[in-house]
Amino acid sequence: MADQQTKPNNHNVFGTLFPLFLFAAFAVFILVNNERIGQMSKGPSRDEVDGGKHIKWQKPHYAKFRTFKETVAAAKKAKRPIFLDLYADWCHPCKKLEKQTFSHPSVRELLDKYYAVKFNIDKAEGKALVRRFRVNRFPTTLMLGPDGRERERVVGFYSPRFFRPAVLAALTNKDLYTQLWWQHRKQPKNLTLQLKLADRSLLRRKIKAARKHYNALMKADPQDKQGFGSKGLFGLAKSYSRVGKYTQALRYIERFHKRYPKSKVRIDTYRLELYCYGKLKDRGSRASRRVYQKKYRALKKQFKTRYNGRTTAFH
C-alpha cells in the first residue's frame, strides 16, 4: 500500500499540469498580441519604411560659401562636384526633401563626396541662380561638375530610393540623360522611353531635342489611345513655358483642351495655363495686363471649382 501511495499516478499528473500549460500559453499569446497591437497603433517607424532598422538620420554637411562663385572656385581646386539645393522657407516639399531624403544615410554618404551648398531663392544669390539655371519649380536640386556646369537635376520631392540614382549618376558623370539616349537608340519604338527622354531633355534645357521627341509622341499616338499624344502636346507647351515664351505655351494649351479634353494630364495642363497667365498678367501694356489679369482670375476660380481647390501653381 505504501508503494502504491508513493508511486505517481500519470493520469492525475496530466490532469493537474495540462490546465496550467494552457493558461501559460494563453498568457504568452495575450502579451505578444498586445505588443503587436501597440506597434500597429504607433505605425511603422521611419527606419522601417525605408528598409532598415537602427538607421542614424543626420542632415548633410553644407559648405558655407556666400556666393556661387566662391563655391565653384573651391570645387575646382578640390576637384569635387557640387550639390546645389535651391529652396525657399515657404516651400514645404523643400523641407520634406531635406528631412526625409538628404538626411537618409544612403543619400548622405554620396553627398559627402560633393560640395553640398544651399541657397534661398528669395535672396539675391538664390534669385541669380534661379535665372542662371532657368529654374521654375521648387524644390530643384542640381548636381554640377567642379566647373559649375550642370550634370543632373531633380525637380520636386523624391524618396531616397528614387533620388539616390540621380546623385550617383552625376557623381560618376554618367547622367540619366545619356543613359536614356542610348536606351532609346536601341529601342526607338519604345514610347515610354521616348517620353522619359523628352522630359529629361527638357530638364537639361535641350529644348530642340525635347520638342522633337514630344512631336514624335504626338505622331505615334494621335488619338491618345496610349496616353502619349496628350503628353506630347503638354510637353510642347511646357517647352515654351520653360524658356519664358508664355503666349506660345498658351497656344499649345488651347490645342490641348480641344484635342484631349479627357486626358489624364489635363489637371497639370490647367496648372500650367494658370502659371502662364500669372506670369503675363504683370507684363506688357496696361491693356494686355488687364486682359491677362481677367483671364487669370477667371481660370483660378474655375480651377478651384472644378478640382476642389487644388490650385497649386505649376512652378
XYZ file of C-alpha atoms in Angstrom:
315
model
C 0.000 0.000 0.000
C 2.849 2.348 0.855
C 4.401 1.665 -2.544
C 1.132 2.459 -4.230
C 0.816 5.821 -2.412
C 4.354 6.970 -3.302
C 4.127 5.893 -6.940
C 2.944 8.779 -9.119
C -0.343 8.472 -10.940
C 0.157 9.510 -14.598
C -3.481 10.414 -15.092
C -3.530 12.705 -12.048
C -0.295 14.480 -13.092
C -1.581 15.105 -16.622
C -4.899 16.341 -15.296
C -3.135 18.799 -12.987
C -0.452 20.130 -15.373
C -2.441 20.407 -18.612
C -4.698 23.277 -17.428
C -1.598 25.102 -16.143
C 0.078 24.640 -19.536
C -2.968 26.032 -21.343
C -3.120 29.019 -19.005
C 0.584 29.809 -19.537
C 0.258 29.515 -23.322
C -2.783 31.782 -23.326
C -0.978 34.377 -21.179
C 2.006 34.419 -23.569
C -0.355 34.793 -26.541
C -2.076 37.786 -24.916
C 1.238 39.513 -24.142
C 2.616 39.018 -27.655
C -0.637 40.085 -29.297
C -0.874 43.221 -27.158
C 2.680 44.144 -28.104
C 1.866 43.745 -31.798
C -1.291 45.819 -31.468
C 0.710 48.523 -29.720
C 3.241 48.573 -32.533
C 0.485 48.722 -35.135
C -1.168 51.643 -33.374
C 2.125 53.554 -33.438
C 2.594 52.758 -37.126
C 5.821 51.717 -38.844
C 8.933 53.529 -37.738
C 10.713 55.912 -40.032
C 13.579 53.466 -40.421
C 11.312 50.537 -41.257
C 9.626 52.482 -44.045
C 12.956 52.804 -45.845
C 14.002 49.221 -45.307
C 16.250 49.168 -42.282
C 16.412 49.480 -38.514
C 18.785 51.466 -36.320
C 19.487 53.961 -39.105
C 21.191 57.153 -37.978
C 19.446 60.101 -39.619
C 21.594 63.188 -39.949
C 21.380 66.303 -42.090
C 24.122 66.659 -44.701
C 27.035 68.967 -44.036
C 26.612 72.127 -46.103
C 29.672 74.094 -47.133
C 29.230 77.717 -46.079
C 30.001 79.780 -49.159
C 28.475 83.229 -49.507
C 28.322 83.136 -53.304
C 28.140 80.558 -56.061
C 31.381 81.951 -57.488
C 33.200 81.034 -54.264
C 31.656 77.558 -54.421
C 32.921 76.907 -57.953
C 36.401 78.200 -57.105
C 36.657 75.813 -54.137
C 35.207 72.907 -56.143
C 37.706 73.392 -58.964
C 40.590 73.471 -56.517
C 39.421 70.322 -54.719
C 38.172 68.653 -57.935
C 34.865 67.869 -56.266
C 31.400 68.104 -57.860
C 28.767 70.470 -56.470
C 25.403 69.548 -54.980
C 23.199 72.645 -55.201
C 19.913 72.828 -53.308
C 17.628 75.723 -54.269
C 14.976 76.131 -51.596
C 12.510 78.568 -50.038
C 11.340 78.976 -46.449
C 7.700 78.763 -47.594
C 8.271 75.578 -49.633
C 7.011 72.554 -47.668
C 8.385 69.943 -50.159
C 11.828 71.598 -49.782
C 11.808 70.944 -46.032
C 10.464 67.434 -46.557
C 13.222 66.682 -49.076
C 15.965 67.707 -46.660
C 14.413 65.900 -43.699
C 13.477 62.615 -45.371
C 15.840 62.282 -48.349
C 19.041 64.295 -47.909
C 19.327 63.029 -44.316
C 18.997 59.349 -45.207
C 22.353 57.518 -44.869
C 22.155 56.054 -48.387
C 21.978 59.569 -49.834
C 24.102 61.375 -47.272
C 27.084 59.093 -47.891
C 27.053 60.265 -51.518
C 26.594 63.917 -50.597
C 29.783 63.724 -48.534
C 31.630 63.377 -51.848
C 30.167 66.670 -53.100
C 30.458 70.254 -52.038
C 26.867 70.465 -50.792
C 25.529 74.025 -50.782
C 22.075 75.556 -50.435
C 20.782 78.964 -51.473
C 17.494 80.621 -50.594
C 15.671 81.621 -53.783
C 14.163 84.677 -52.082
C 17.612 86.210 -51.548
C 19.865 87.878 -54.109
C 22.266 84.986 -54.748
C 19.418 82.477 -54.916
C 17.485 84.626 -57.387
C 20.568 84.876 -59.592
C 20.947 81.081 -59.600
C 17.267 80.630 -60.474
C 17.819 82.813 -63.555
C 21.133 81.212 -64.421
C 19.814 77.638 -64.390
C 16.294 78.550 -65.555
C 14.571 77.025 -62.540
C 10.782 77.427 -62.298
C 9.699 74.677 -59.894
C 10.742 74.012 -56.339
C 12.441 72.240 -54.804
C 15.049 71.921 -57.533
C 18.302 70.115 -56.831
C 21.220 70.464 -59.221
C 24.258 68.223 -59.455
C 27.109 70.128 -61.075
C 30.648 69.377 -62.106
C 33.582 71.144 -60.405
C 33.370 73.745 -63.186
C 29.775 74.621 -62.239
C 28.239 73.015 -65.322
C 25.062 71.027 -64.863
C 25.271 67.253 -64.924
C 21.885 66.348 -63.494
C 18.828 67.908 -61.886
C 15.923 66.624 -59.833
C 12.724 68.649 -59.656
C 10.300 68.052 -56.795
C 10.312 65.664 -53.850
C 11.576 62.104 -54.222
C 12.183 59.416 -51.614
C 15.779 58.194 -51.037
C 15.137 55.148 -53.197
C 14.435 57.232 -56.308
C 16.635 60.236 -55.507
C 19.874 58.319 -54.973
C 20.371 57.097 -58.601
C 20.477 60.672 -59.909
C 23.049 61.687 -57.281
C 25.157 58.621 -58.034
C 24.918 59.069 -61.807
C 26.103 62.675 -61.578
C 28.911 61.668 -59.228
C 30.240 59.176 -61.767
C 29.476 61.621 -64.597
C 27.080 59.067 -66.118
C 23.988 61.231 -66.225
C 20.490 59.853 -66.755
C 20.064 61.798 -69.995
C 22.931 59.912 -71.651
C 21.649 56.575 -70.365
C 18.146 57.276 -71.685
C 19.559 58.465 -75.013
C 21.370 55.160 -75.553
C 18.371 53.110 -74.437
C 16.104 54.981 -76.847
C 18.586 54.486 -79.668
C 18.386 50.716 -79.114
C 14.574 50.783 -78.761
C 13.354 53.655 -80.977
C 9.724 52.446 -80.917
C 9.509 52.337 -77.129
C 7.258 55.343 -76.424
C 7.719 55.142 -72.661
C 11.463 55.555 -73.099
C 10.932 58.378 -75.576
C 8.700 60.260 -73.136
C 11.302 59.900 -70.373
C 13.995 61.108 -72.761
C 11.855 64.074 -73.823
C 11.224 65.117 -70.214
C 14.889 64.659 -69.309
C 15.916 66.691 -72.363
C 13.642 69.496 -71.215
C 15.105 69.415 -67.706
C 18.587 69.628 -69.212
C 17.432 72.585 -71.341
C 17.933 70.673 -74.588
C 14.816 72.375 -75.916
C 15.081 71.383 -79.587
C 15.667 67.732 -78.717
C 12.745 67.759 -76.276
C 10.355 69.225 -78.864
C 11.495 66.681 -81.426
C 10.592 63.824 -79.079
C 7.286 65.400 -77.997
C 6.256 65.815 -81.642
C 7.203 62.195 -82.324
C 4.972 61.062 -79.445
C 2.021 63.001 -80.883
C 2.619 61.468 -84.297
C 2.904 57.924 -82.884
C -0.283 58.188 -80.797
C -2.500 60.885 -82.402
C -5.747 59.546 -80.889
C -4.152 59.322 -77.441
C -5.084 55.654 -77.109
C -1.948 55.019 -75.033
C -1.830 58.466 -73.462
C 1.324 59.566 -75.276
C -0.312 62.009 -77.705
C -1.656 64.258 -74.948
C 1.600 64.033 -73.001
C 3.492 65.036 -76.121
C 1.320 68.118 -76.652
C 1.534 69.021 -72.973
C 5.311 68.646 -73.221
C 5.424 71.103 -76.128
C 3.524 73.640 -74.029
C 5.995 73.088 -71.185
C 8.940 73.570 -73.528
C 7.788 77.112 -74.375
C 6.886 77.965 -70.801
C 10.293 76.753 -69.632
C 12.049 79.426 -71.713
C 9.627 82.227 -70.847
C 7.521 82.126 -74.036
C 4.191 82.054 -72.241
C 1.956 83.213 -75.107
C 3.251 80.379 -77.319
C 2.725 77.945 -74.449
C -0.895 79.104 -74.158
C -1.474 78.372 -77.856
C -0.422 74.764 -77.336
C -2.555 74.571 -74.196
C -5.574 75.745 -76.213
C -4.902 72.986 -78.746
C -4.610 70.520 -75.876
C -8.050 71.430 -74.468
C -9.653 70.969 -77.893
C -7.962 67.682 -78.778
C -7.662 65.927 -75.415
C -10.375 67.202 -73.041
C -10.403 63.917 -71.089
C -6.663 63.369 -70.850
C -5.114 62.213 -67.586
C -2.712 65.169 -67.649
C -5.433 67.814 -68.016
C -5.045 68.926 -64.372
C -1.340 69.585 -64.955
C -2.287 71.468 -68.118
C -4.657 73.723 -66.179
C -1.894 74.354 -63.653
C 0.494 75.306 -66.443
C -2.130 77.572 -68.003
C -2.684 79.284 -64.659
C 1.068 79.695 -64.262
C 1.422 81.277 -67.729
C -1.405 83.760 -67.112
C 0.138 84.544 -63.738
C 3.378 85.499 -65.481
C 1.685 87.519 -68.231
C -0.711 89.491 -66.011
C 2.132 91.734 -64.844
C 3.787 92.225 -68.236
C 3.236 94.251 -71.381
C 0.935 97.208 -71.900
C -1.768 98.230 -69.470
C -4.466 96.889 -71.805
C -2.794 93.480 -72.190
C -2.207 93.246 -68.437
C -5.917 93.830 -67.819
C -6.837 91.075 -70.271
C -4.459 88.575 -68.700
C -5.450 89.560 -65.155
C -9.097 88.944 -66.033
C -8.302 85.565 -67.583
C -6.094 84.651 -64.637
C -8.829 85.378 -62.073
C -11.469 83.527 -64.122
C -9.260 80.469 -64.600
C -8.268 80.400 -60.940
C -11.932 80.479 -59.906
C -12.789 77.768 -62.443
C -9.857 75.648 -61.300
C -10.925 75.851 -57.653
C -14.480 74.843 -58.523
C -13.529 72.025 -60.865
C -10.676 70.479 -58.902
C -11.798 71.081 -55.330
C -9.445 73.921 -54.581
C -6.217 72.213 -55.719
C -4.722 75.376 -57.184
C -1.050 74.651 -56.641
C 0.670 76.675 -59.335
C 2.805 74.939 -61.920
C 6.059 76.421 -60.650
